[in-house]
mmCIF file of C-alpha atoms in Angstrom:
data_model
loop_
_atom_site.group_PDB
_atom_site.id
_atom_site.type_symbol
_atom_site.label_atom_id
_atom_site.label_comp_id
_atom_site.label_asym_id
_atom_site.label_seq_id
_atom_site.Cartn_x
_atom_site.Cartn_y
_atom_site.Cartn_z
ATOM 1 C CA UNK A 1 11.562 -0.995 63.916
ATOM 2 C CA UNK A 2 9.424 -2.708 61.233
ATOM 3 C CA UNK A 3 8.895 -1.111 58.010
ATOM 4 C CA UNK A 4 6.064 -1.587 55.549
ATOM 5 C CA UNK A 5 6.689 -1.593 52.418
ATOM 6 C CA UNK A 6 3.568 0.205 50.365
ATOM 7 C CA UNK A 7 3.688 -0.740 46.492
ATOM 8 C CA UNK A 8 2.285 2.503 44.476
ATOM 9 C CA UNK A 9 -1.307 2.006 43.032
ATOM 10 C CA UNK A 10 -1.557 1.980 39.183
ATOM 11 C CA UNK A 11 -4.423 4.345 38.484
ATOM 12 C CA UNK A 12 -6.261 4.077 35.130
ATOM 13 C CA UNK A 13 -8.457 7.341 34.483
ATOM 14 C CA UNK A 14 -11.657 6.980 32.117
ATOM 15 C CA UNK A 15 -9.729 8.555 29.757
ATOM 16 C CA UNK A 16 -7.381 6.034 29.727
ATOM 17 C CA UNK A 17 -9.608 3.359 29.990
ATOM 18 C CA UNK A 18 -11.709 4.418 26.738
ATOM 19 C CA UNK A 19 -8.131 5.345 24.765
ATOM 20 C CA UNK A 20 -6.948 1.675 25.247
ATOM 21 C CA UNK A 21 -10.701 0.182 24.500
ATOM 22 C CA UNK A 22 -10.574 2.275 20.866
ATOM 23 C CA UNK A 23 -7.291 0.663 19.993
ATOM 24 C CA UNK A 24 -8.504 -2.977 20.696
ATOM 25 C CA UNK A 25 -10.158 -3.131 17.278
ATOM 26 C CA UNK A 26 -7.391 -1.132 15.178
ATOM 27 C CA UNK A 27 -6.412 -3.316 12.682
ATOM 28 C CA UNK A 28 -3.629 -3.412 10.438
ATOM 29 C CA UNK A 29 -5.807 -2.039 7.381
ATOM 30 C CA UNK A 30 -5.828 1.382 8.810
ATOM 31 C CA UNK A 31 -2.156 1.424 7.119
ATOM 32 C CA UNK A 32 -3.870 1.915 3.552
ATOM 33 C CA UNK A 33 -5.018 5.072 4.719
ATOM 34 C CA UNK A 34 -1.155 6.180 4.774
ATOM 35 C CA UNK A 35 -0.426 4.404 1.704
ATOM 36 C CA UNK A 36 -3.379 5.998 -0.138
ATOM 37 C CA UNK A 37 -2.122 9.410 1.336
ATOM 38 C CA UNK A 38 1.112 9.200 0.137
ATOM 39 C CA UNK A 39 0.769 7.904 -3.444
ATOM 40 C CA UNK A 40 -1.357 11.107 -3.761
ATOM 41 C CA UNK A 41 1.978 13.229 -3.086
ATOM 42 C CA UNK A 42 4.305 10.788 -5.128
ATOM 43 C CA UNK A 43 2.190 10.526 -8.283
ATOM 44 C CA UNK A 44 1.122 14.491 -8.368
ATOM 45 C CA UNK A 45 5.142 15.399 -8.049
ATOM 46 C CA UNK A 46 5.941 13.086 -10.459
ATOM 47 C CA UNK A 47 3.168 13.932 -13.308
ATOM 48 C CA UNK A 48 4.460 14.947 -16.922
ATOM 49 C CA UNK A 49 1.996 18.005 -16.499
ATOM 50 C CA UNK A 50 2.831 20.214 -13.398
ATOM 51 C CA UNK A 51 0.944 23.576 -12.855
ATOM 52 C CA UNK A 52 1.825 26.278 -10.476
ATOM 53 C CA UNK A 53 1.753 25.145 -6.657
ATOM 54 C CA UNK A 54 1.053 21.519 -7.490
ATOM 55 C CA UNK A 55 4.813 20.590 -5.855
ATOM 56 C CA UNK A 56 3.595 22.396 -2.756
ATOM 57 C CA UNK A 57 0.503 20.696 -2.409
ATOM 58 C CA UNK A 58 2.421 17.550 -2.923
ATOM 59 C CA UNK A 59 4.413 18.720 -0.014
ATOM 60 C CA UNK A 60 1.842 19.005 2.510
ATOM 61 C CA UNK A 61 0.073 15.647 1.395
ATOM 62 C CA UNK A 62 3.338 13.994 2.167
ATOM 63 C CA UNK A 63 3.788 15.780 5.383
ATOM 64 C CA UNK A 64 0.193 14.546 6.389
ATOM 65 C CA UNK A 65 1.107 11.119 5.331
ATOM 66 C CA UNK A 66 4.412 11.234 7.656
ATOM 67 C CA UNK A 67 2.077 12.673 10.343
ATOM 68 C CA UNK A 68 -0.614 9.786 9.848
ATOM 69 C CA UNK A 69 2.329 7.203 9.805
ATOM 70 C CA UNK A 70 4.073 8.313 13.133
ATOM 71 C CA UNK A 71 0.122 8.635 14.616
ATOM 72 C CA UNK A 72 -0.541 5.031 13.240
ATOM 73 C CA UNK A 73 3.147 3.192 14.164
ATOM 74 C CA UNK A 74 1.950 4.401 17.757
ATOM 75 C CA UNK A 75 -1.158 3.441 18.243
ATOM 76 C CA UNK A 76 -0.502 -0.382 16.576
ATOM 77 C CA UNK A 77 2.379 -0.593 18.648
ATOM 78 C CA UNK A 78 -0.305 0.141 21.709
ATOM 79 C CA UNK A 79 -2.722 -2.204 20.444
ATOM 80 C CA UNK A 80 -0.029 -5.042 20.598
ATOM 81 C CA UNK A 81 0.998 -3.773 24.210
ATOM 82 C CA UNK A 82 -2.539 -3.695 25.317
ATOM 83 C CA UNK A 83 -4.693 -6.091 23.279
ATOM 84 C CA UNK A 84 -2.115 -9.125 22.170
ATOM 85 C CA UNK A 85 -4.872 -11.488 22.235
ATOM 86 C CA UNK A 86 -6.849 -9.327 19.348
ATOM 87 C CA UNK A 87 -3.572 -8.982 17.651
ATOM 88 C CA UNK A 88 -2.863 -12.757 17.530
ATOM 89 C CA UNK A 89 -6.466 -13.236 16.689
ATOM 90 C CA UNK A 90 -5.876 -10.907 13.294
ATOM 91 C CA UNK A 91 -3.006 -13.073 12.395
ATOM 92 C CA UNK A 92 -5.163 -15.987 12.571
ATOM 93 C CA UNK A 93 -8.003 -14.473 10.710
ATOM 94 C CA UNK A 94 -7.543 -15.149 6.676
ATOM 95 C CA UNK A 95 -9.658 -11.634 6.607
ATOM 96 C CA UNK A 96 -7.431 -9.506 8.164
ATOM 97 C CA UNK A 97 -3.788 -11.372 7.875
ATOM 98 C CA UNK A 98 -3.368 -9.861 4.256
ATOM 99 C CA UNK A 99 -3.538 -6.300 5.558
ATOM 100 C CA UNK A 100 -0.162 -7.113 7.487
ATOM 101 C CA UNK A 101 1.456 -6.314 4.047
ATOM 102 C CA UNK A 102 -0.101 -2.792 4.261
ATOM 103 C CA UNK A 103 2.554 -1.873 6.769
ATOM 104 C CA UNK A 104 5.364 -2.411 4.466
ATOM 105 C CA UNK A 105 3.535 -0.664 1.968
ATOM 106 C CA UNK A 106 3.091 2.562 4.096
ATOM 107 C CA UNK A 107 6.804 2.385 5.264
ATOM 108 C CA UNK A 108 7.616 1.888 1.745
ATOM 109 C CA UNK A 109 5.698 5.132 0.199
ATOM 110 C CA UNK A 110 6.273 7.693 2.986
ATOM 111 C CA UNK A 111 10.267 6.656 2.916
ATOM 112 C CA UNK A 112 9.573 7.218 -0.959
ATOM 113 C CA UNK A 113 7.794 10.778 -0.727
ATOM 114 C CA UNK A 114 10.800 11.537 1.791
ATOM 115 C CA UNK A 115 13.124 11.641 -1.542
ATOM 116 C CA UNK A 116 10.346 12.927 -3.899
ATOM 117 C CA UNK A 117 8.851 15.901 -2.224
ATOM 118 C CA UNK A 118 10.013 15.578 1.355
ATOM 119 C CA UNK A 119 13.846 16.788 0.721
ATOM 120 C CA UNK A 120 12.195 20.110 -0.597
ATOM 121 C CA UNK A 121 11.193 20.583 3.349
ATOM 122 C CA UNK A 122 13.906 18.602 5.270
ATOM 123 C CA UNK A 123 17.107 18.768 2.717
ATOM 124 C CA UNK A 124 18.452 15.806 0.653
ATOM 125 C CA UNK A 125 20.937 14.246 3.541
ATOM 126 C CA UNK A 126 17.900 13.935 5.963
ATOM 127 C CA UNK A 127 15.438 13.071 3.333
ATOM 128 C CA UNK A 128 18.184 10.138 2.091
ATOM 129 C CA UNK A 129 18.389 9.200 5.975
ATOM 130 C CA UNK A 130 14.649 8.883 6.479
ATOM 131 C CA UNK A 131 13.985 6.799 3.299
ATOM 132 C CA UNK A 132 16.979 4.814 3.693
ATOM 133 C CA UNK A 133 15.379 3.709 7.336
ATOM 134 C CA UNK A 134 12.134 3.409 6.043
ATOM 135 C CA UNK A 135 12.838 1.637 2.749
ATOM 136 C CA UNK A 136 15.319 -1.174 4.727
ATOM 137 C CA UNK A 137 12.577 -1.736 7.375
ATOM 138 C CA UNK A 138 9.803 -1.869 4.818
ATOM 139 C CA UNK A 139 11.388 -4.155 2.495
ATOM 140 C CA UNK A 140 11.864 -6.244 5.503
ATOM 141 C CA UNK A 141 8.979 -6.487 7.081
ATOM 142 C CA UNK A 142 7.227 -6.657 3.212
ATOM 143 C CA UNK A 143 9.515 -9.972 2.479
ATOM 144 C CA UNK A 144 8.548 -11.418 5.771
ATOM 145 C CA UNK A 145 4.853 -11.171 5.096
ATOM 146 C CA UNK A 146 5.485 -12.092 1.651
ATOM 147 C CA UNK A 147 6.114 -15.800 3.095
ATOM 148 C CA UNK A 148 4.237 -15.157 6.494
ATOM 149 C CA UNK A 149 0.945 -14.805 5.743
ATOM 150 C CA UNK A 150 0.841 -17.251 2.640
ATOM 151 C CA UNK A 151 2.343 -19.921 4.985
ATOM 152 C CA UNK A 152 -0.721 -18.960 7.550
ATOM 153 C CA UNK A 153 -2.880 -19.514 4.815
ATOM 154 C CA UNK A 154 -1.959 -23.155 3.932
ATOM 155 C CA UNK A 155 -1.029 -23.974 7.470
ATOM 156 C CA UNK A 156 -3.597 -22.250 9.717
ATOM 157 C CA UNK A 157 -6.580 -20.453 8.057
ATOM 158 C CA UNK A 158 -9.540 -22.543 6.951
ATOM 159 C CA UNK A 159 -9.937 -20.726 3.356
ATOM 160 C CA UNK A 160 -12.148 -21.944 0.712
ATOM 161 C CA UNK A 161 -11.924 -21.249 -2.895
ATOM 162 C CA UNK A 162 -15.633 -19.086 -2.868
ATOM 163 C CA UNK A 163 -13.703 -17.131 -0.110
ATOM 164 C CA UNK A 164 -10.985 -15.440 -2.270
ATOM 165 C CA UNK A 165 -10.724 -11.564 -2.415
ATOM 166 C CA UNK A 166 -8.430 -9.288 -4.140
ATOM 167 C CA UNK A 167 -7.443 -8.698 -0.630
ATOM 168 C CA UNK A 168 -5.060 -11.969 -0.370
ATOM 169 C CA UNK A 169 -3.096 -10.272 -2.888
ATOM 170 C CA UNK A 170 -1.948 -7.370 -0.586
ATOM 171 C CA UNK A 171 1.257 -9.273 1.339
ATOM 172 C CA UNK A 172 2.297 -10.276 -2.066
ATOM 173 C CA UNK A 173 2.401 -7.019 -3.658
ATOM 174 C CA UNK A 174 4.414 -5.292 -0.867
ATOM 175 C CA UNK A 175 8.202 -6.641 -2.755
ATOM 176 C CA UNK A 176 7.122 -5.097 -5.664
ATOM 177 C CA UNK A 177 6.484 -1.614 -3.626
ATOM 178 C CA UNK A 178 10.240 -2.284 -2.770
ATOM 179 C CA UNK A 179 11.402 -2.778 -5.999
ATOM 180 C CA UNK A 180 9.644 0.529 -7.572
ATOM 181 C CA UNK A 181 11.039 2.794 -4.772
ATOM 182 C CA UNK A 182 14.244 1.140 -4.426
ATOM 183 C CA UNK A 183 15.848 3.091 -7.431
ATOM 184 C CA UNK A 184 15.783 6.456 -5.601
ATOM 185 C CA UNK A 185 18.380 5.464 -3.318
ATOM 186 C CA UNK A 186 20.751 4.151 -6.303
ATOM 187 C CA UNK A 187 22.080 7.457 -6.950
ATOM 188 C CA UNK A 188 23.030 8.041 -3.565
ATOM 189 C CA UNK A 189 25.016 4.796 -3.302
ATOM 190 C CA UNK A 190 28.907 4.761 -4.103
ATOM 191 C CA UNK A 191 29.157 3.940 -7.885
ATOM 192 C CA UNK A 192 29.975 0.197 -8.645
ATOM 193 C CA UNK A 193 29.102 -2.774 -7.242
ATOM 194 C CA UNK A 194 26.778 -1.045 -4.444
ATOM 195 C CA UNK A 195 24.451 0.217 -7.395
ATOM 196 C CA UNK A 196 24.177 -3.060 -9.195
ATOM 197 C CA UNK A 197 23.482 -5.002 -6.057
ATOM 198 C CA UNK A 198 20.493 -3.022 -5.491
ATOM 199 C CA UNK A 199 19.348 -2.537 -8.627
ATOM 200 C CA UNK A 200 19.537 -6.424 -9.271
ATOM 201 C CA UNK A 201 18.006 -6.638 -5.819
ATOM 202 C CA UNK A 202 14.801 -4.709 -6.837
ATOM 203 C CA UNK A 203 14.651 -6.744 -9.928
ATOM 204 C CA UNK A 204 14.518 -9.991 -7.753
ATOM 205 C CA UNK A 205 11.695 -8.340 -5.898
ATOM 206 C CA UNK A 206 9.960 -7.518 -8.884
ATOM 207 C CA UNK A 207 9.900 -11.170 -9.899
ATOM 208 C CA UNK A 208 8.755 -12.304 -6.207
ATOM 209 C CA UNK A 209 5.897 -10.197 -6.409
ATOM 210 C CA UNK A 210 4.804 -10.647 -10.227
ATOM 211 C CA UNK A 211 5.372 -14.504 -9.733
ATOM 212 C CA UNK A 212 3.652 -14.583 -6.557
ATOM 213 C CA UNK A 213 0.622 -12.909 -7.891
ATOM 214 C CA UNK A 214 0.472 -14.860 -11.232
ATOM 215 C CA UNK A 215 -0.585 -17.878 -8.754
ATOM 216 C CA UNK A 216 -3.015 -15.627 -6.867
ATOM 217 C CA UNK A 217 -4.762 -13.849 -9.405
ATOM 218 C CA UNK A 218 -6.668 -16.559 -10.860
ATOM 219 C CA UNK A 219 -8.103 -17.908 -7.874
ATOM 220 C CA UNK A 220 -9.438 -14.042 -7.371
ATOM 221 C CA UNK A 221 -10.812 -13.773 -10.961
ATOM 222 C CA UNK A 222 -12.104 -17.858 -11.140
ATOM 223 C CA UNK A 223 -14.034 -17.009 -7.558
ATOM 224 C CA UNK A 224 -15.789 -14.114 -9.418
ATOM 225 C CA UNK A 225 -16.704 -15.990 -12.333
ATOM 226 C CA UNK A 226 -18.044 -19.018 -10.048
ATOM 227 C CA UNK A 227 -19.429 -17.641 -7.346
ATOM 228 C CA UNK A 228 -20.892 -14.104 -8.640
ATOM 229 C CA UNK A 229 -19.963 -10.640 -7.276
ATOM 230 C CA UNK A 230 -18.440 -9.648 -4.094
ATOM 231 C CA UNK A 231 -20.358 -8.628 -0.892
ATOM 232 C CA UNK A 232 -21.130 -4.813 -1.530
ATOM 233 C CA UNK A 233 -18.631 -3.683 1.273
ATOM 234 C CA UNK A 234 -15.846 -5.608 -0.194
ATOM 235 C CA UNK A 235 -16.396 -4.553 -3.722
ATOM 236 C CA UNK A 236 -13.882 -1.496 -3.399
ATOM 237 C CA UNK A 237 -11.175 -4.309 -3.031
ATOM 238 C CA UNK A 238 -11.310 -5.027 -6.960
ATOM 239 C CA UNK A 239 -9.176 -1.835 -7.446
ATOM 240 C CA UNK A 240 -6.573 -3.922 -5.346
ATOM 241 C CA UNK A 241 -5.424 -5.621 -8.733
ATOM 242 C CA UNK A 242 -4.491 -2.500 -10.177
ATOM 243 C CA UNK A 243 -1.743 -2.389 -7.501
ATOM 244 C CA UNK A 244 0.772 -5.081 -8.937
ATOM 245 C CA UNK A 245 0.193 -3.997 -12.507
ATOM 246 C CA UNK A 246 0.453 -0.335 -11.798
ATOM 247 C CA UNK A 247 3.487 -0.784 -9.631
ATOM 248 C CA UNK A 248 5.381 -3.362 -11.583
ATOM 249 C CA UNK A 249 4.951 -1.050 -14.610
ATOM 250 C CA UNK A 250 6.289 1.294 -12.425
ATOM 251 C CA UNK A 251 9.182 -0.392 -11.056
ATOM 252 C CA UNK A 252 10.842 -1.373 -14.605
ATOM 253 C CA UNK A 253 10.428 2.087 -15.590
ATOM 254 C CA UNK A 254 12.257 3.336 -12.472
ATOM 255 C CA UNK A 255 14.853 0.745 -12.690
ATOM 256 C CA UNK A 256 15.316 1.382 -16.575
ATOM 257 C CA UNK A 257 16.191 5.160 -15.773
ATOM 258 C CA UNK A 258 19.020 3.785 -13.060
ATOM 259 C CA UNK A 259 20.258 1.076 -15.228
ATOM 260 C CA UNK A 260 22.520 2.999 -17.224
ATOM 261 C CA UNK A 261 24.818 4.157 -13.714
ATOM 262 C CA UNK A 262 24.450 0.696 -12.204
ATOM 263 C CA UNK A 263 25.124 -1.806 -15.114
ATOM 264 C CA UNK A 264 27.266 -1.799 -18.041
ATOM 265 C CA UNK A 265 26.180 -2.964 -21.185
ATOM 266 C CA UNK A 266 24.455 -4.304 -22.839
ATOM 267 C CA UNK A 267 22.188 -4.753 -20.010
ATOM 268 C CA UNK A 268 21.769 -1.102 -19.299
ATOM 269 C CA UNK A 269 19.939 -1.047 -22.956
ATOM 270 C CA UNK A 270 18.105 -4.748 -22.703
ATOM 271 C CA UNK A 271 16.104 -2.814 -19.217
ATOM 272 C CA UNK A 272 15.265 0.242 -21.175
ATOM 273 C CA UNK A 273 13.778 -1.724 -23.781
ATOM 274 C CA UNK A 274 12.381 -4.122 -21.229
ATOM 275 C CA UNK A 275 10.380 -1.263 -19.607
ATOM 276 C CA UNK A 276 7.925 -0.196 -22.478
ATOM 277 C CA UNK A 277 7.863 -4.452 -23.604
ATOM 278 C CA UNK A 278 6.672 -5.046 -20.202
ATOM 279 C CA UNK A 279 4.886 -2.069 -19.345
ATOM 280 C CA UNK A 280 2.627 -1.426 -22.466
ATOM 281 C CA UNK A 281 0.896 -4.747 -22.064
ATOM 282 C CA UNK A 282 0.268 -4.810 -18.662
ATOM 283 C CA UNK A 283 -0.701 -1.260 -18.555
ATOM 284 C CA UNK A 284 -3.166 -2.449 -21.551
ATOM 285 C CA UNK A 285 -4.420 -5.167 -19.008
ATOM 286 C CA UNK A 286 -4.664 -2.813 -16.226
ATOM 287 C CA UNK A 287 -6.754 -0.365 -18.253
ATOM 288 C CA UNK A 288 -9.216 -3.433 -18.847
ATOM 289 C CA UNK A 289 -9.225 -4.534 -15.048
ATOM 290 C CA UNK A 290 -10.182 -0.809 -14.360
ATOM 291 C CA UNK A 291 -13.163 -0.466 -16.161
ATOM 292 C CA UNK A 292 -14.392 -4.069 -14.695
ATOM 293 C CA UNK A 293 -13.760 -2.752 -11.165
ATOM 294 C CA UNK A 294 -15.341 0.895 -12.288
ATOM 295 C CA UNK A 295 -18.826 -1.064 -13.553
ATOM 296 C CA UNK A 296 -18.872 -3.187 -10.275
ATOM 297 C CA UNK A 297 -18.428 -0.501 -8.389
ATOM 298 C CA UNK A 298 -21.518 1.603 -9.784
ATOM 299 C CA UNK A 299 -23.509 -1.485 -9.731
ATOM 300 C CA UNK A 300 -22.416 -1.601 -5.655
ATOM 301 C CA UNK A 301 -23.084 1.649 -5.022
ATOM 302 C CA UNK A 302 -26.674 1.433 -7.016
ATOM 303 C CA UNK A 303 -27.459 -1.544 -4.513
ATOM 304 C CA UNK A 304 -26.676 0.878 -1.513
ATOM 305 C CA UNK A 305 -23.078 0.106 -0.812
ATOM 306 C CA UNK A 306 -22.056 2.143 2.903
ATOM 307 C CA UNK A 307 -18.810 3.599 3.752
ATOM 308 C CA UNK A 308 -16.065 1.158 4.730
ATOM 309 C CA UNK A 309 -12.650 1.303 4.979
ATOM 310 C CA UNK A 310 -12.267 -0.691 1.533
ATOM 311 C CA UNK A 311 -12.702 2.538 0.054
ATOM 312 C CA UNK A 312 -9.190 3.118 0.729
ATOM 313 C CA UNK A 313 -8.780 0.441 -2.330
ATOM 314 C CA UNK A 314 -9.513 3.264 -4.816
ATOM 315 C CA UNK A 315 -6.578 5.197 -3.967
ATOM 316 C CA UNK A 316 -2.959 3.294 -4.068
ATOM 317 C CA UNK A 317 -3.807 0.748 -6.362
ATOM 318 C CA UNK A 318 -4.809 3.605 -8.364
ATOM 319 C CA UNK A 319 -1.915 5.598 -8.031
ATOM 320 C CA UNK A 320 0.596 3.278 -9.138
ATOM 321 C CA UNK A 321 -1.432 3.490 -12.345
ATOM 322 C CA UNK A 322 -0.602 7.094 -12.468
ATOM 323 C CA UNK A 323 2.920 6.477 -11.713
ATOM 324 C CA UNK A 324 3.444 3.790 -14.050
ATOM 325 C CA UNK A 325 2.016 5.557 -16.950
ATOM 326 C CA UNK A 326 3.689 8.728 -16.317
ATOM 327 C CA UNK A 327 7.201 6.335 -16.474
ATOM 328 C CA UNK A 328 5.935 5.214 -20.168
ATOM 329 C CA UNK A 329 5.094 8.869 -20.920
ATOM 330 C CA UNK A 330 8.998 9.370 -19.991
ATOM 331 C CA UNK A 331 10.665 6.377 -22.111
ATOM 332 C CA UNK A 332 8.089 6.478 -25.105
ATOM 333 C CA UNK A 333 7.903 10.059 -25.271
ATOM 334 C CA UNK A 334 3.891 9.535 -26.331
ATOM 335 C CA UNK A 335 1.537 12.591 -25.191
ATOM 336 C CA UNK A 336 -1.319 9.739 -25.204
ATOM 337 C CA UNK A 337 0.883 8.193 -21.563
ATOM 338 C CA UNK A 338 1.152 11.575 -20.299
ATOM 339 C CA UNK A 339 -2.389 12.383 -20.581
ATOM 340 C CA UNK A 340 -3.443 8.748 -19.357
ATOM 341 C CA UNK A 341 -1.121 9.608 -16.169
ATOM 342 C CA UNK A 342 -3.190 12.786 -15.832
ATOM 343 C CA UNK A 343 -6.593 11.497 -16.181
ATOM 344 C CA UNK A 344 -5.880 9.062 -13.900
ATOM 345 C CA UNK A 345 -4.530 11.578 -11.208
ATOM 346 C CA UNK A 346 -7.585 13.361 -11.234
ATOM 347 C CA UNK A 347 -9.524 9.707 -10.225
ATOM 348 C CA UNK A 348 -6.895 9.061 -7.754
ATOM 349 C CA UNK A 349 -7.635 12.868 -6.331
ATOM 350 C CA UNK A 350 -11.334 11.937 -6.366
ATOM 351 C CA UNK A 351 -10.645 8.616 -4.351
ATOM 352 C CA UNK A 352 -8.769 9.880 -2.108
ATOM 353 C CA UNK A 353 -10.841 12.770 -1.240
ATOM 354 C CA UNK A 354 -13.785 10.415 -0.970
ATOM 355 C CA UNK A 355 -11.958 7.761 1.160
ATOM 356 C CA UNK A 356 -10.635 10.696 3.597
ATOM 357 C CA UNK A 357 -13.422 13.015 4.157
ATOM 358 C CA UNK A 358 -15.714 9.428 5.017
ATOM 359 C CA UNK A 359 -12.906 8.115 7.240
ATOM 360 C CA UNK A 360 -12.510 11.598 9.446
ATOM 361 C CA UNK A 361 -16.373 11.209 9.726
ATOM 362 C CA UNK A 362 -16.669 7.630 11.419
ATOM 363 C CA UNK A 363 -13.694 8.444 13.642
ATOM 364 C CA UNK A 364 -15.340 11.306 14.930
ATOM 365 C CA UNK A 365 -18.599 9.595 15.022
ATOM 366 C CA UNK A 366 -16.742 6.663 16.703
ATOM 367 C CA UNK A 367 -17.974 4.132 13.929
ATOM 368 C CA UNK A 368 -14.473 3.119 12.855
ATOM 369 C CA UNK A 369 -13.082 2.100 15.997
ATOM 370 C CA UNK A 370 -16.244 0.529 17.123
ATOM 371 C CA UNK A 371 -16.140 -3.621 17.308
ATOM 372 C CA UNK A 372 -17.427 -5.213 14.116
ATOM 373 C CA UNK A 373 -20.846 -6.276 13.808
#
């Protein structure tokens, strides 16, 4: 008796088809929303001034960033599975490829927040384990992207000097985020070489990001001087320049805190002095750039700038300046830096509320996941 093999048919419901279609244009730039949310919690919890209930609010925002990261990682995995052609096209697009650095920074920011405020909810042991995983993966991804994206720009992307934007800095800033958040794990390592190794590894990543930024930043500023203002939708990306400035200031202060328990004299004292000697001038330049970027943003708003996902550039970079100023307040004892950190945090909070509200509205209307025009 002959048997007939019947293959089960795969059915695709309209809901599944719509979900797959929505994922097609979900780019790596969406990780900026996770970074921008996590930095609100991290910066708010480390401010020199605390008000009742502030830490609880930071815990809620951290939990929101962790949930957003989980959802986005799942959605991006679906993007690579169902729309691999589009994912590869993103890597070959010089306007999109730099945003792959945001993946690393999102992992690092949420991981750091787990140890800063998340430990209150899940316990210190679990927080250390979660941060160790996210820090390791985020650092690995960040180092790969710091090499891969510039390589693609040289070999595959066809770019001209007039196309330079602060977005080009994104894959180069990721190692600096590792340098700033790595010190959180140092007290949880055995004393001796493990602590010293992580400390010096963070300084190495500080150098990677700093010198790469010094190579790229003149291209960005030169483009502004020679070719004029950025297109309206890209104007908020001017705030991305604050990222390596504020994050490097944060890094040297965080590393200086951990130096006495990680490395012997005379280096521990020298690293403490370096935090102030480096951080104060860089924070001064950050404030200069902040004023320039804010003036350009007001100009763009007057000319009718509409909402785009680039508005998330108003969050994470400003947040790094908050943590940088807070670190300088801690090491100098100056009230002026404490007030500066608080003022910048208010600006960060305003930028986050603005970007988050417009993002939720755009998602509800279906505009943000539609095909680019």
